[in-house]
Amino acid sequence: MASPSAPQSGVAAADAFPDGTRDYKPLRSGKYDLKKPHITEYPITWGNWYKHVNWLSTYFIIFVPLMGCIGAYFTPLTTKTAAFAVFYYFNSGLGITAGYHRLWAHTSYKATLPLKIYLAAMGAASMEGSARWWSRDHRAHHRYTDTEKDPYSVRKGLLYSHIGWMIMKQNPKRIGRTDISDLNDDPVVVWQHKNYIKSVLFMSLIFPTLVCGLGWGDWMAGFIYAGILRVFFVQQATFCVNSLAHWLGDQPFDDRNSPRDHVLTALVTLGEGYHNFHHEFPSDYRNAIEWWQYDPTKWFIWTCKKLGLAYDLKQFRQNEIEKGRIQQLQKKLDQKRATLDWGTPLEQLPVISWDDFVAESKNGKALVSIAGVIHDVTDFIKDHPGGKALISSAIGKDATAIFNGGVYLHSNAAHNLLSTMRVGVLRGGCEVEIWKRAQAENKDVSMLFD
Amino acid sequence: MASPSAPQSGVAAADAFPDGTRDYKPLRSGKYDLKKPHITEYPITWGNWYKHVNWLSTYFIIFVPLMGCIGAYFTPLTTKTAAFAVFYYFNSGLGITAGYHRLWAHTSYKATLPLKIYLAAMGAASMEGSARWWSRDHRAHHRYTDTEKDPYSVRKGLLYSHIGWMIMKQNPKRIGRTDISDLNDDPVVVWQHKNYIKSVLFMSLIFPTLVCGLGWGDWMAGFIYAGILRVFFVQQATFCVNSLAHWLGDQPFDDRNSPRDHVLTALVTLGEGYHNFHHEFPSDYRNAIEWWQYDPTKWFIWTCKKLGLAYDLKQFRQNEIEKGRIQQLQKKLDQKRATLDWGTPLEQLPVISWDDFVAESKNGKALVSIAGVIHDVTDFIKDHPGGKALISSAIGKDATAIFNGGVYLHSNAAHNLLSTMRVGVLRGGCEVEIWKRAQAENKDVSMLFD
Ligand code: HEM
Ligand code: HEM
Ligand SMILES: [Fe+2]
Ligand SMILES: [Fe+2]
Ligand SMILES: [Fe+2]
Ligand SMILES: [Fe+2]
């Protein structure tokens, strides 16, 4: 019961705002007065820290699991109960991922009534608030990712985004506003919201106890393991989407915000770990797009479709996905490119006349003219992969043609290296004609064209 | 003895050419007459095929190893001989990779006399021709990669580049010309070339037989295993550089020619498998640039340097290597980009007036103007991740500001998707002013800026 305040704010308070949304006041119980300063507006001190703590959430997220651990110490775990706890773990996890998240927060597919009821029940079994409250906050998280208005912004620290935001009281004025009119029109969502306390107690604790008790007489272990401890694991796992998925991994689609892709997060969260993709394409029913990536929530939705329980599965075109990937790669390439030495830009080089170039070449400087640019190859002659003789034969000459296939069609690497040796621009550009004239009188380089 | 003809063409025939090279007639024994048509100029027929075969090479590459196999059937292999054969395998392999290839063909480092003698001896032990012949062909291979003048062009088939070029006679006029004046100045190279038959017989067969015979009395196995079969394995392994390394793997630096990087080739060839890098940076003493890649030849040269046996190890600047990698990635990105749909180019779109835009929007077409471009979002409204209400509120309006942060700062993906919906360009560009005027009379959209 991560959000005990949600049930208290009713759907009744809605219908007041002109932007098409019928409810926008989240996380606010009837007893708050928006006019008075909220406790979060005061700094935390030794005197008031306990007022900052959301004790009800803390009780359900911290104390109950602790008691579960103590209980587990005295309660042996039978194979049947363990198997049921694991089975129920996956079902209640899917209630959050396939239900709260992909169906209600993102409407990434449509569900028939039986599937909706199952998902709402399983969501309640996870003790993470009502679908309506959860989706509202989650939409704000997407719309205002990483900002002040993001309810679980990772910018406030990993622990804050994991459970801090529930353990500490939140200023209801701070959280971003979102449209949940579609949820208010969904009878299953509204029913679950109105009957939240009943639903959560029954689905998360009573039902698993009953199954294990009536099924094989294991009441106590059913309560402790399939109830309390299973809830604890489902909660911690799904909280990882808010913490780990904004902290660990790659950013193949966009690196301006915090969401990240990582297989570990996916393994923990029934496939929600491809979170960089998900923030970029939130209404796609998939989080993992490759068949070999772990996304059981996607597989579940897909199976429901085959069974006729789900339909209208939304999917972004592969074209759009590839475009995002390419742009991000391009961005990384450009960043890398900027760190490298590409030679002095041509416009910063001195302009040198052909005669000065020839004269300087005779004065011991090994200058070579290629494509109208003069290069100083003095230090490179001894390293030239094509040998000293060939490169030396081009000193004081226009080597445009011999460098570009006349003698040897140099590699890309050679062109790159060449540009780092630029020292001047030839007045009048390529003086190949002058060089050719010189050739006529200078027989001993003619065989360079072979 | 892959090239039995090499020893017969002497250094004596050189000194005739004016391009700084003193020898350019390769693979040509005294008995060939360049004026007469060469056998390779006739097609292969049932009547003349045996004249096309280079029987001497075939004998050493095919028949001798076959006899080795038969001999091995009757000769038990002792542990000591096996250990020596493996040890000698690595040494003779290094003779080719560290000696023939990186020292003599590419002068990627300088070696002291003792190291040169060791490498020349080990090269002879591999029975792959003299260092001089090998390097000459190899330089032609680099200079004319994948062309007619490449002695072992993979364009003629994998088998051809592996052994075909040695088993079939080659037209000496075909092979590209290269400068080997530096090799003719190297007394170790010249000595080995002149005394090639002696060297190869002693180092590849007699020496290993003597070691095993005098060492532990295992004459026959020494001859068969450490001699014949070890030669066979070294030959096949190093031939892989010409075949496998031009056929299997990635091209991180340049994909215009055939060389490729692959760890399998590296494992087989003592580290020569990073061949795309090597063709791009041939005078680098390394073939693998990452510490975790397998390049024992590099480790050997580096160790020789530490021992004072090698010096002047050449290395391309990391800057140049990264530039090559980036350009190749850029090329792949550009290719990929060209296959995707980026929306109709602006210059191909009709110019539409503001009034026509507003009028058409009222006639059931969901048009939205963003940044001076008109987009048809009709089919997208139901899929909009931000809900139907918000996107619908922008129809027939200029949504430049609301799309770009006024209401929601859309992701890169949203911008990409938007451009695929272009249908027209607004006459006069962004008509935000007109829209703002309309705003004043049209209160019910004002809250879009919140
Ligand atoms: C002027 C600056 C020059 C630079 C920076 C340069 C750079 C290089 C580089 C990096 C390579 C090895 C990689 C490759 O491109 O395949 C190379 C190879 C070669 N260069 Fe140059 N070069 C220069 C001038 C010349 C000239 C003037 C000639 C001929 C007259 C020449 C002839 C060759 C040949 C034949 C090779 C092939 C060597 C081999 O791969 O075995 N180079 N050069
Ligand atoms: C005109 C064409 C539009 C396109 C193609 C488009 C596309 C998208 C896409 C792809 C996303 C999800 C990914 C992201 O950007 O975070 C998105 C989210 C959103 N859009 Fe739009 N949009 C359009 C118009 C609008 C307009 C006019 C508004 C507001 C008046 C709006 C409000 C939103 C909001 C609030 C979200 C956040 C939903 C969430 O992540 O939970 N969009 N839009
Ligand atoms: Fe997120
Ligand atoms: Fe989400
Ligand atoms: Fe090669
Ligand atoms: Fe090479």
mmCIF file of C-alpha atoms in Angstrom, chain B residues 183-339:
data_model
loop_
_atom_site.group_PDB
_atom_site.id
_atom_site.type_symbol
_atom_site.label_atom_id
_atom_site.label_comp_id
_atom_site.label_asym_id
_atom_site.label_seq_id
_atom_site.Cartn_x
_atom_site.Cartn_y
_atom_site.Cartn_z
ATOM 1 C CA LEU B 183 65.711 -5.753 -48.690
ATOM 2 C CA ASN B 184 68.517 -5.941 -51.210
ATOM 3 C CA ASP B 185 70.563 -3.854 -48.772
ATOM 4 C CA ASP B 186 69.902 -6.262 -45.905
ATOM 5 C CA PRO B 187 72.714 -8.859 -45.775
ATOM 6 C CA VAL B 188 70.597 -11.354 -43.813
ATOM 7 C CA VAL B 189 67.834 -11.231 -46.415
ATOM 8 C CA VAL B 190 70.271 -11.527 -49.296
ATOM 9 C CA TRP B 191 72.155 -14.410 -47.676
ATOM 10 C CA GLN B 192 68.936 -16.303 -46.969
ATOM 11 C CA HIS B 193 67.725 -15.693 -50.509
ATOM 12 C CA LYS B 194 70.961 -16.912 -52.076
ATOM 13 C CA ASN B 195 71.183 -19.951 -49.822
ATOM 14 C CA TYR B 196 67.512 -20.644 -49.763
ATOM 15 C CA ILE B 197 67.408 -24.360 -50.695
ATOM 16 C CA LYS B 198 70.094 -25.214 -48.155
ATOM 17 C CA SER B 199 68.460 -23.099 -45.438
ATOM 18 C CA VAL B 200 65.000 -24.480 -45.941
ATOM 19 C CA LEU B 201 66.026 -28.125 -46.009
ATOM 20 C CA PHE B 202 68.153 -27.733 -42.938
ATOM 21 C CA MET B 203 65.805 -25.584 -40.863
ATOM 22 C CA SER B 204 62.489 -27.196 -41.770
ATOM 23 C CA LEU B 205 63.431 -30.883 -41.851
ATOM 24 C CA ILE B 206 67.002 -31.672 -40.766
ATOM 25 C CA PHE B 207 67.184 -29.449 -37.681
ATOM 26 C CA PRO B 208 63.978 -30.718 -35.997
ATOM 27 C CA THR B 209 64.993 -34.299 -36.807
ATOM 28 C CA LEU B 210 68.394 -33.715 -35.207
ATOM 29 C CA VAL B 211 66.865 -32.158 -32.099
ATOM 30 C CA CYS B 212 64.501 -35.078 -31.494
ATOM 31 C CA GLY B 213 67.079 -37.677 -32.552
ATOM 32 C CA LEU B 214 70.080 -36.421 -30.598
ATOM 33 C CA GLY B 215 67.894 -35.159 -27.757
ATOM 34 C CA TRP B 216 65.845 -38.251 -26.962
ATOM 35 C CA GLY B 217 66.517 -40.709 -29.762
ATOM 36 C CA ASP B 218 63.220 -40.115 -31.567
ATOM 37 C CA TRP B 219 64.570 -39.603 -35.115
ATOM 38 C CA MET B 220 61.618 -40.789 -37.136
ATOM 39 C CA ALA B 221 58.907 -38.941 -35.178
ATOM 40 C CA GLY B 222 61.096 -35.846 -35.159
ATOM 41 C CA PHE B 223 61.186 -35.953 -38.954
ATOM 42 C CA ILE B 224 57.480 -36.725 -39.410
ATOM 43 C CA TYR B 225 55.892 -34.604 -36.675
ATOM 44 C CA ALA B 226 58.287 -31.741 -35.843
ATOM 45 C CA GLY B 227 59.393 -31.645 -39.500
ATOM 46 C CA ILE B 228 56.811 -32.429 -42.160
ATOM 47 C CA LEU B 229 53.521 -32.115 -40.289
ATOM 48 C CA ARG B 230 54.568 -29.019 -38.353
ATOM 49 C CA VAL B 231 55.501 -27.349 -41.657
ATOM 50 C CA PHE B 232 52.104 -28.309 -43.032
ATOM 51 C CA PHE B 233 50.297 -26.684 -40.097
ATOM 52 C CA VAL B 234 52.419 -23.522 -40.163
ATOM 53 C CA GLN B 235 51.845 -23.187 -43.900
ATOM 54 C CA GLN B 236 48.081 -23.649 -43.715
ATOM 55 C CA ALA B 237 47.880 -21.246 -40.756
ATOM 56 C CA THR B 238 49.811 -18.459 -42.430
ATOM 57 C CA PHE B 239 48.029 -18.985 -45.772
ATOM 58 C CA CYS B 240 44.863 -18.107 -43.843
ATOM 59 C CA VAL B 241 46.060 -14.500 -43.723
ATOM 60 C CA ASN B 242 45.608 -14.344 -47.477
ATOM 61 C CA SER B 243 42.307 -16.192 -47.566
ATOM 62 C CA LEU B 244 40.355 -16.100 -44.295
ATOM 63 C CA ALA B 245 41.530 -12.596 -43.317
ATOM 64 C CA HIS B 246 40.129 -11.283 -46.604
ATOM 65 C CA TRP B 247 36.848 -13.097 -46.236
ATOM 66 C CA LEU B 248 35.654 -13.490 -42.643
ATOM 67 C CA GLY B 249 34.844 -10.685 -40.194
ATOM 68 C CA ASP B 250 34.218 -6.983 -39.744
ATOM 69 C CA GLN B 251 35.558 -3.941 -41.518
ATOM 70 C CA PRO B 252 35.864 -1.285 -38.815
ATOM 71 C CA PHE B 253 38.258 0.943 -40.767
ATOM 72 C CA ASP B 254 37.423 0.661 -44.433
ATOM 73 C CA ASP B 255 35.016 -1.453 -46.447
ATOM 74 C CA ARG B 256 36.133 -0.573 -49.940
ATOM 75 C CA ASN B 257 38.537 -3.495 -50.047
ATOM 76 C CA SER B 258 38.345 -7.064 -48.792
ATOM 77 C CA PRO B 259 40.515 -7.154 -45.600
ATOM 78 C CA ARG B 260 38.586 -8.063 -42.463
ATOM 79 C CA ASP B 261 39.072 -8.337 -38.709
ATOM 80 C CA HIS B 262 38.183 -11.603 -37.009
ATOM 81 C CA VAL B 263 39.325 -13.193 -33.781
ATOM 82 C CA LEU B 264 39.243 -16.691 -35.303
ATOM 83 C CA THR B 265 41.701 -15.689 -38.001
ATOM 84 C CA ALA B 266 43.844 -14.082 -35.309
ATOM 85 C CA LEU B 267 43.833 -17.279 -33.240
ATOM 86 C CA VAL B 268 44.985 -19.308 -36.240
ATOM 87 C CA THR B 269 47.627 -16.849 -37.451
ATOM 88 C CA LEU B 270 49.469 -15.725 -34.307
ATOM 89 C CA GLY B 271 47.574 -12.442 -34.285
ATOM 90 C CA GLU B 272 47.465 -11.503 -37.965
ATOM 91 C CA GLY B 273 43.661 -11.679 -38.000
ATOM 92 C CA TYR B 274 43.017 -7.979 -37.422
ATOM 93 C CA HIS B 275 43.608 -7.541 -41.096
ATOM 94 C CA ASN B 276 41.302 -4.624 -41.823
ATOM 95 C CA PHE B 277 43.360 -2.598 -39.366
ATOM 96 C CA HIS B 278 46.558 -3.967 -40.839
ATOM 97 C CA HIS B 279 45.796 -2.984 -44.425
ATOM 98 C CA GLU B 280 44.870 0.496 -43.245
ATOM 99 C CA PHE B 281 47.923 0.903 -40.993
ATOM 100 C CA PRO B 282 50.406 -1.561 -42.544
ATOM 101 C CA SER B 283 53.544 -0.168 -40.935
ATOM 102 C CA ASP B 284 52.160 -0.421 -37.390
ATOM 103 C CA TYR B 285 54.027 -3.184 -35.552
ATOM 104 C CA ARG B 286 50.703 -4.157 -33.998
ATOM 105 C CA ASN B 287 47.827 -5.847 -35.775
ATOM 106 C CA ALA B 288 45.571 -5.859 -32.716
ATOM 107 C CA ILE B 289 45.392 -2.539 -30.929
ATOM 108 C CA GLU B 290 43.366 -3.541 -27.871
ATOM 109 C CA TRP B 291 45.193 -5.230 -25.010
ATOM 110 C CA TRP B 292 42.578 -7.980 -24.819
ATOM 111 C CA GLN B 293 42.885 -8.970 -28.458
ATOM 112 C CA TYR B 294 45.050 -11.954 -29.385
ATOM 113 C CA ASP B 295 48.249 -10.778 -31.055
ATOM 114 C CA PRO B 296 51.203 -12.875 -29.810
ATOM 115 C CA THR B 297 53.367 -11.547 -32.661
ATOM 116 C CA LYS B 298 52.961 -8.056 -31.206
ATOM 117 C CA TRP B 299 53.789 -9.387 -27.719
ATOM 118 C CA PHE B 300 56.878 -11.104 -29.141
ATOM 119 C CA ILE B 301 58.133 -7.910 -30.829
ATOM 120 C CA TRP B 302 57.417 -5.904 -27.688
ATOM 121 C CA THR B 303 59.361 -8.430 -25.589
ATOM 122 C CA CYS B 304 62.264 -8.275 -28.049
ATOM 123 C CA LYS B 305 62.282 -4.528 -27.584
ATOM 124 C CA LYS B 306 62.488 -4.937 -23.798
ATOM 125 C CA LEU B 307 65.386 -7.359 -24.333
ATOM 126 C CA GLY B 308 67.185 -4.847 -26.558
ATOM 127 C CA LEU B 309 66.806 -7.003 -29.685
ATOM 128 C CA ALA B 310 64.280 -4.779 -31.475
ATOM 129 C CA TYR B 311 63.884 -1.005 -31.647
ATOM 130 C CA ASP B 312 62.065 1.815 -33.461
ATOM 131 C CA LEU B 313 58.695 0.076 -33.169
ATOM 132 C CA LYS B 314 56.370 2.025 -35.459
ATOM 133 C CA GLN B 315 52.907 2.882 -34.322
ATOM 134 C CA PHE B 316 50.203 5.040 -35.862
ATOM 135 C CA ARG B 317 48.837 7.744 -33.549
ATOM 136 C CA GLN B 318 45.644 6.734 -31.764
ATOM 137 C CA ASN B 319 44.163 9.913 -33.239
ATOM 138 C CA GLU B 320 44.554 8.540 -36.770
ATOM 139 C CA ILE B 321 43.101 5.178 -35.791
ATOM 140 C CA GLU B 322 40.033 6.746 -34.178
ATOM 141 C CA LYS B 323 39.503 8.957 -37.208
ATOM 142 C CA GLY B 324 39.369 5.912 -39.445
ATOM 143 C CA ARG B 325 36.935 4.141 -37.156
ATOM 144 C CA ILE B 326 34.664 7.176 -36.956
ATOM 145 C CA GLN B 327 34.589 7.650 -40.709
ATOM 146 C CA GLN B 328 33.652 4.033 -41.270
ATOM 147 C CA LEU B 329 30.889 4.260 -38.648
ATOM 148 C CA GLN B 330 29.703 7.443 -40.303
ATOM 149 C CA LYS B 331 29.575 5.691 -43.642
ATOM 150 C CA LYS B 332 27.471 2.870 -42.193
ATOM 151 C CA LEU B 333 25.155 5.359 -40.495
ATOM 152 C CA ASP B 334 24.689 7.251 -43.739
ATOM 153 C CA GLN B 335 23.860 4.041 -45.581
ATOM 154 C CA LYS B 336 21.335 3.112 -42.922
ATOM 155 C CA ARG B 337 19.890 6.625 -42.882
ATOM 156 C CA ALA B 338 19.283 6.509 -46.609
ATOM 157 C CA THR B 339 17.059 3.442 -46.209
#
